[in-house]
């Protein structure tokens, strides 16, 4: 079932969903099941599965030259989605990126997941790999998520890259995209960010999932800006509980989001990471309760493969 249908069927009641990471290469899928099992009592209608593009590593040859090697550290998004749908009978949503894919790769990826009966995707540009400062697309790939959304939308109309195909089948994907309550790190302004978000909706996107935020007013202001610009699709808030002191520096640096002063000082004063985890859970519970009162469609949690704190939050809400 499509995400938009799940929301419609909920009749205004908030749904629970979460996002998981594929395991590192060499690990089996049981680690994924172990992170999902504790959360199934909250009846998630769908589970997001991230896609991690390849990275480059350099190896010095006997000649002294450097050889560039492509390494994929977290493969398996499509297989994990198939396993989730088979084991739990909930909708699994693969992320699909511009980075690391040619347009033909994208089409083949979409054909594969369509054959598996997967009806939802999240279309993202993706970040620059560690060895690059700025995002660089594949030679025959998409530069922007707006283009990726258009390709998925075209498949929904039966338009493939090979224009000579006869009697081509239409796919029926529900397309999710990312929204940034504190704007994308590369956007020159919030207005420009909303402009391109609106373009993705125009190109065929059906709903928005936000980047994590720790101040609900940022989300409320973002939704208000979107609605003012005529964006009417569901806007799902993305939440993540702080779990370690290290994240006080890591989260703002990696995700370019602000942490409220009250949260920062509570974490700074905590005696250890066990105390930090409890602070993060309580903060996220309060965020969630306020968001539920505002009648959000879904509470979406970035679990990062850790179920314990997400379960504690869900127990207080659902």
Coordinates of C-alpha atoms in Angstrom, one line a residue:
X1 CA 0.0 0.0 0.0
X2 CA 1.2 3.5 -0.7
X3 CA 2.2 5.9 2.1
X4 CA -0.5 8.3 1.1
X5 CA -3.1 5.6 1.4
X6 CA -1.8 4.6 4.9
X7 CA -2.2 8.2 6.0
X8 CA -5.7 8.5 4.5
X9 CA -6.8 5.2 6.1
X10 CA -5.6 6.4 9.5
X11 CA -8.3 9.0 9.6
X12 CA -6.2 11.6 11.4
X13 CA -4.6 9.2 13.9
X14 CA -0.8 9.5 13.9
X15 CA 1.1 6.6 12.5
X16 CA 4.4 5.2 13.7
X17 CA 7.3 4.5 11.3
X18 CA 11.1 4.3 11.4
X19 CA 14.2 4.1 9.2
X20 CA 16.9 1.5 9.4
X21 CA 20.4 1.2 8.0
X22 CA 21.6 -1.9 6.0
X23 CA 24.2 -3.8 8.0
X24 CA 27.8 -3.4 7.2
X25 CA 29.2 -5.8 4.6
X26 CA 29.9 -9.2 6.2
X27 CA 27.0 -9.1 8.6
X28 CA 23.8 -11.0 8.1
X29 CA 20.2 -9.8 8.0
X30 CA 19.5 -11.1 11.6
X31 CA 21.0 -7.8 12.9
X32 CA 18.2 -6.0 10.9
X33 CA 15.5 -8.3 12.3
X34 CA 16.9 -7.8 15.8
X35 CA 16.4 -4.0 15.4
X36 CA 12.9 -4.3 14.0
X37 CA 11.4 -7.0 16.2
X38 CA 11.1 -4.8 19.3
X39 CA 9.2 -2.1 17.4
X40 CA 6.6 -4.2 15.6
X41 CA 4.2 -4.0 18.6
X42 CA 3.6 -0.4 17.5
X43 CA 2.2 -1.5 14.1
X44 CA 4.4 0.5 11.7
X45 CA 2.6 0.5 8.3
X46 CA 6.0 1.1 6.6
X47 CA 9.7 0.9 7.3
X48 CA 12.3 3.0 5.4
X49 CA 15.6 1.4 4.3
X50 CA 18.5 3.7 3.5
X51 CA 20.8 3.3 0.5
X52 CA 24.5 3.8 0.9
X53 CA 26.4 4.6 -2.2
X54 CA 29.9 3.4 -2.9
X55 CA 32.9 5.1 -1.5
X56 CA 36.4 5.4 -2.9
X57 CA 39.5 4.0 -1.3
X58 CA 43.1 4.4 -2.6
X59 CA 45.7 1.6 -2.6
X60 CA 49.3 2.3 -3.4
X61 CA 50.7 0.1 -6.1
X62 CA 54.3 -1.2 -6.2
X63 CA 55.0 1.4 -8.8
X64 CA 54.1 4.1 -6.3
X65 CA 51.0 5.1 -8.2
X66 CA 47.6 5.2 -6.4
X67 CA 44.8 2.8 -7.5
X68 CA 41.3 4.0 -6.9
X69 CA 39.0 1.2 -5.7
X70 CA 35.2 1.4 -5.3
X71 CA 33.9 0.1 -2.0
X72 CA 30.3 -0.4 -1.0
X73 CA 30.2 -0.8 2.7
X74 CA 26.4 -1.2 3.3
X75 CA 24.9 -3.2 0.4
X76 CA 21.6 -4.9 0.4
X77 CA 18.8 -2.3 0.4
X78 CA 16.7 -4.1 -2.2
X79 CA 17.2 -7.5 -0.5
X80 CA 16.4 -6.1 2.9
X81 CA 13.2 -4.5 1.6
X82 CA 12.1 -7.9 0.1
X83 CA 12.9 -9.6 3.4
X84 CA 11.0 -7.1 5.5
X85 CA 7.9 -7.4 3.3
X86 CA 8.0 -11.1 3.4
X87 CA 8.7 -11.5 7.2
X88 CA 6.6 -8.7 8.6
X89 CA 4.0 -8.0 5.9
X90 CA 4.5 -4.3 6.1
X91 CA 5.6 -1.9 3.3
X92 CA 9.3 -1.5 3.0
X93 CA 10.5 1.8 1.4
X94 CA 13.9 1.8 -0.3
X95 CA 15.8 5.1 -0.7
X96 CA 17.1 5.7 -4.1
X97 CA 19.9 8.2 -4.8
X98 CA 21.2 10.3 -7.7
X99 CA 24.8 9.7 -6.6
X100 CA 26.3 6.4 -7.7
X101 CA 23.6 5.7 -10.3
X102 CA 23.4 6.3 -14.0
X103 CA 19.9 6.9 -15.4
X104 CA 19.9 3.3 -16.7
X105 CA 20.9 2.0 -13.3
X106 CA 18.0 3.9 -11.8
X107 CA 15.6 2.5 -14.2
X108 CA 16.8 -1.1 -13.6
X109 CA 16.6 -0.5 -9.8
X110 CA 13.0 0.7 -10.1
X111 CA 12.1 -2.3 -12.4
X112 CA 13.5 -4.7 -9.8
X113 CA 11.6 -3.2 -6.9
X114 CA 8.4 -3.0 -9.0
X115 CA 8.7 -6.8 -9.6
X116 CA 9.0 -7.2 -5.8
X117 CA 5.7 -5.5 -5.3
X118 CA 7.3 -2.5 -3.6
X119 CA 5.0 0.6 -4.1
X120 CA 7.0 3.3 -2.4
X121 CA 10.4 5.0 -2.8
X122 CA 12.2 7.9 -1.3
X123 CA 14.0 9.9 -4.0
X124 CA 17.2 11.7 -2.8
X125 CA 20.1 13.4 -4.4
X126 CA 22.5 11.9 -1.8
X127 CA 25.6 13.5 -0.2
X128 CA 29.1 13.9 -1.5
X129 CA 31.3 10.9 -0.8
X130 CA 34.0 11.4 1.8
X131 CA 36.8 11.9 -0.7
X132 CA 34.9 14.8 -2.4
X133 CA 34.0 18.3 -1.1
X134 CA 30.9 18.7 -3.3
X135 CA 28.4 16.3 -4.7
X136 CA 29.5 14.9 -8.1
X137 CA 26.9 13.0 -10.2
X138 CA 27.7 10.0 -12.4
X139 CA 28.5 10.9 -16.0
X140 CA 25.1 9.6 -17.2
X141 CA 23.3 10.2 -13.9
X142 CA 21.1 12.9 -12.4
X143 CA 22.4 16.1 -10.9
X144 CA 19.4 16.9 -8.8
X145 CA 16.6 15.1 -7.0
X146 CA 14.1 17.0 -9.1
X147 CA 15.4 15.1 -12.1
X148 CA 15.2 11.8 -10.3
X149 CA 11.6 12.4 -9.3
X150 CA 10.8 13.1 -12.9
X151 CA 12.3 9.8 -14.0
X152 CA 10.3 7.9 -11.5
X153 CA 7.2 9.8 -12.4
X154 CA 7.8 9.0 -16.1
X155 CA 7.9 5.3 -15.3
X156 CA 4.6 5.7 -13.6
X157 CA 3.3 6.9 -17.0
X158 CA 5.0 4.0 -18.8
X159 CA 7.8 6.2 -20.2
X160 CA 11.1 4.4 -20.2
X161 CA 14.6 5.5 -21.4
X162 CA 14.2 3.4 -24.5
X163 CA 11.6 5.3 -26.4
X164 CA 11.2 2.4 -28.9
X165 CA 9.7 0.0 -26.3
X166 CA 6.3 -1.3 -27.3
X167 CA 3.4 -1.7 -24.8
X168 CA 5.5 -0.7 -21.9
X169 CA 4.0 -1.3 -18.4
X170 CA 3.4 1.6 -16.1
X171 CA 4.8 1.4 -12.5
X172 CA 2.8 2.8 -9.6
X173 CA 5.3 4.2 -7.2
X174 CA 4.4 6.6 -4.4
X175 CA 7.3 9.1 -4.3
X176 CA 8.7 10.5 -1.1
X177 CA 11.2 13.3 -0.9
X178 CA 13.3 15.0 1.8
X179 CA 12.4 18.4 3.3
X180 CA 14.7 20.5 5.5
X181 CA 13.1 22.6 8.3
X182 CA 16.4 24.3 8.8
X183 CA 17.1 24.3 5.0
X184 CA 19.5 22.1 3.1
X185 CA 23.1 22.7 3.9
X186 CA 23.9 23.7 0.3
X187 CA 20.8 25.9 -0.2
X188 CA 21.6 29.7 -0.3
X189 CA 18.3 30.5 1.5
X190 CA 15.2 28.9 2.9
X191 CA 13.1 30.5 0.1
X192 CA 15.3 28.9 -2.6
X193 CA 15.1 25.5 -0.8
X194 CA 11.3 25.7 -0.8
X195 CA 11.3 26.7 -4.4
X196 CA 13.1 23.4 -5.4
X197 CA 11.0 21.4 -3.0
X198 CA 7.9 22.7 -4.8
X199 CA 9.5 21.7 -8.1
X200 CA 9.9 18.1 -6.9
X201 CA 6.2 18.1 -5.9
X202 CA 5.3 19.5 -9.4
X203 CA 7.5 16.7 -11.0
X204 CA 5.5 14.0 -9.2
X205 CA 6.5 13.7 -5.5
X206 CA 3.6 12.6 -3.2
X207 CA 4.9 13.3 0.3
X208 CA 7.8 14.8 2.3
X209 CA 9.8 13.4 5.1
X210 CA 11.9 16.0 7.0
X211 CA 15.4 16.0 8.2
X212 CA 15.7 15.5 11.9
X213 CA 15.0 18.6 14.1
X214 CA 15.1 19.1 17.8
X215 CA 12.9 22.3 18.1
X216 CA 9.3 21.7 17.0
X217 CA 8.9 25.4 16.1
X218 CA 11.4 24.8 13.2
X219 CA 9.0 22.1 11.8
X220 CA 5.9 24.2 12.4
X221 CA 7.5 27.2 10.6
X222 CA 8.6 24.9 7.7
X223 CA 5.1 23.5 7.3
X224 CA 3.6 27.0 7.3
X225 CA 6.1 28.1 4.6
X226 CA 5.3 25.1 2.4
X227 CA 1.5 25.6 2.7
X228 CA 1.9 29.3 1.9
X229 CA 3.8 28.3 -1.3
X230 CA 0.9 25.9 -2.3
X231 CA 2.6 22.6 -1.2
X232 CA -0.3 20.5 0.1
X233 CA 1.2 17.0 0.3
X234 CA 1.7 15.3 3.7
X235 CA 4.8 16.5 5.6
X236 CA 6.1 13.8 7.9
X237 CA 8.4 15.0 10.8
X238 CA 11.6 13.0 11.2
X239 CA 12.9 12.6 14.8
X240 CA 16.0 11.3 16.4
X241 CA 16.8 11.0 20.1
X242 CA 20.2 12.2 21.3
X243 CA 22.0 9.2 22.8
X244 CA 25.6 10.2 23.5
X245 CA 27.6 13.4 24.5
X246 CA 29.6 13.0 21.3
X247 CA 26.4 13.7 19.3
X248 CA 26.3 17.3 20.6
X249 CA 29.1 18.0 18.1
X250 CA 28.5 15.3 15.6
X251 CA 24.8 16.0 14.8
X252 CA 25.1 19.7 14.1
X253 CA 28.3 19.1 12.0
X254 CA 27.0 16.2 10.0
X255 CA 23.3 17.1 9.5
X256 CA 23.6 20.9 9.8
X257 CA 20.8 21.3 12.4
X258 CA 20.7 23.3 15.5
X259 CA 20.3 21.9 19.0
X260 CA 18.3 23.9 21.5
X261 CA 20.3 25.4 24.4
X262 CA 18.2 23.6 27.0
X263 CA 18.9 20.3 25.5
X264 CA 22.6 21.0 25.2
X265 CA 23.0 22.0 28.8
X266 CA 21.1 19.0 30.0
X267 CA 23.4 16.7 28.1
X268 CA 26.5 18.6 29.2
X269 CA 25.6 18.2 32.8
X270 CA 24.8 14.5 32.4
X271 CA 27.2 12.2 34.3
X272 CA 27.5 9.6 31.6
X273 CA 26.0 8.4 28.3
X274 CA 23.3 6.3 30.1
X275 CA 22.0 9.6 31.5
X276 CA 22.3 11.2 28.1
X277 CA 20.2 8.5 26.6
X278 CA 17.4 9.1 29.1
X279 CA 17.6 12.8 28.4
X280 CA 17.3 12.2 24.7
X281 CA 14.3 9.8 25.1
X282 CA 12.5 12.3 27.3
X283 CA 13.2 15.2 24.9
X284 CA 11.9 13.2 22.0
X285 CA 8.8 12.1 23.9
X286 CA 8.0 15.7 24.6
X287 CA 8.6 16.6 20.9
X288 CA 6.4 13.7 19.8
X289 CA 3.5 14.6 22.1
X290 CA 3.5 18.2 20.9
X291 CA 3.6 17.1 17.3
X292 CA 0.7 14.6 17.9
X293 CA -1.4 17.5 19.2
X294 CA -0.7 19.4 16.0
X295 CA -2.2 16.4 14.1
X296 CA 0.8 15.4 12.1
X297 CA 0.2 12.4 9.8
X298 CA 3.2 10.2 10.9
X299 CA 5.9 10.2 13.6
X300 CA 9.0 9.0 11.8
X301 CA 12.0 8.0 13.8
X302 CA 15.6 7.7 12.7
X303 CA 16.5 4.5 14.6
X304 CA 20.0 4.0 13.1
X305 CA 19.6 0.3 14.0
X306 CA 19.0 1.0 17.7
X307 CA 15.6 -0.1 18.8
X308 CA 15.8 0.4 22.6
X309 CA 15.4 4.2 22.8
X310 CA 12.8 4.3 19.9
X311 CA 10.7 1.7 21.8
X312 CA 10.8 3.7 25.0
X313 CA 9.5 6.7 23.0
X314 CA 6.8 4.8 21.2
X315 CA 5.6 3.3 24.5
X316 CA 4.9 6.8 25.8
X317 CA 3.1 7.9 22.6
X318 CA 1.2 5.0 21.0

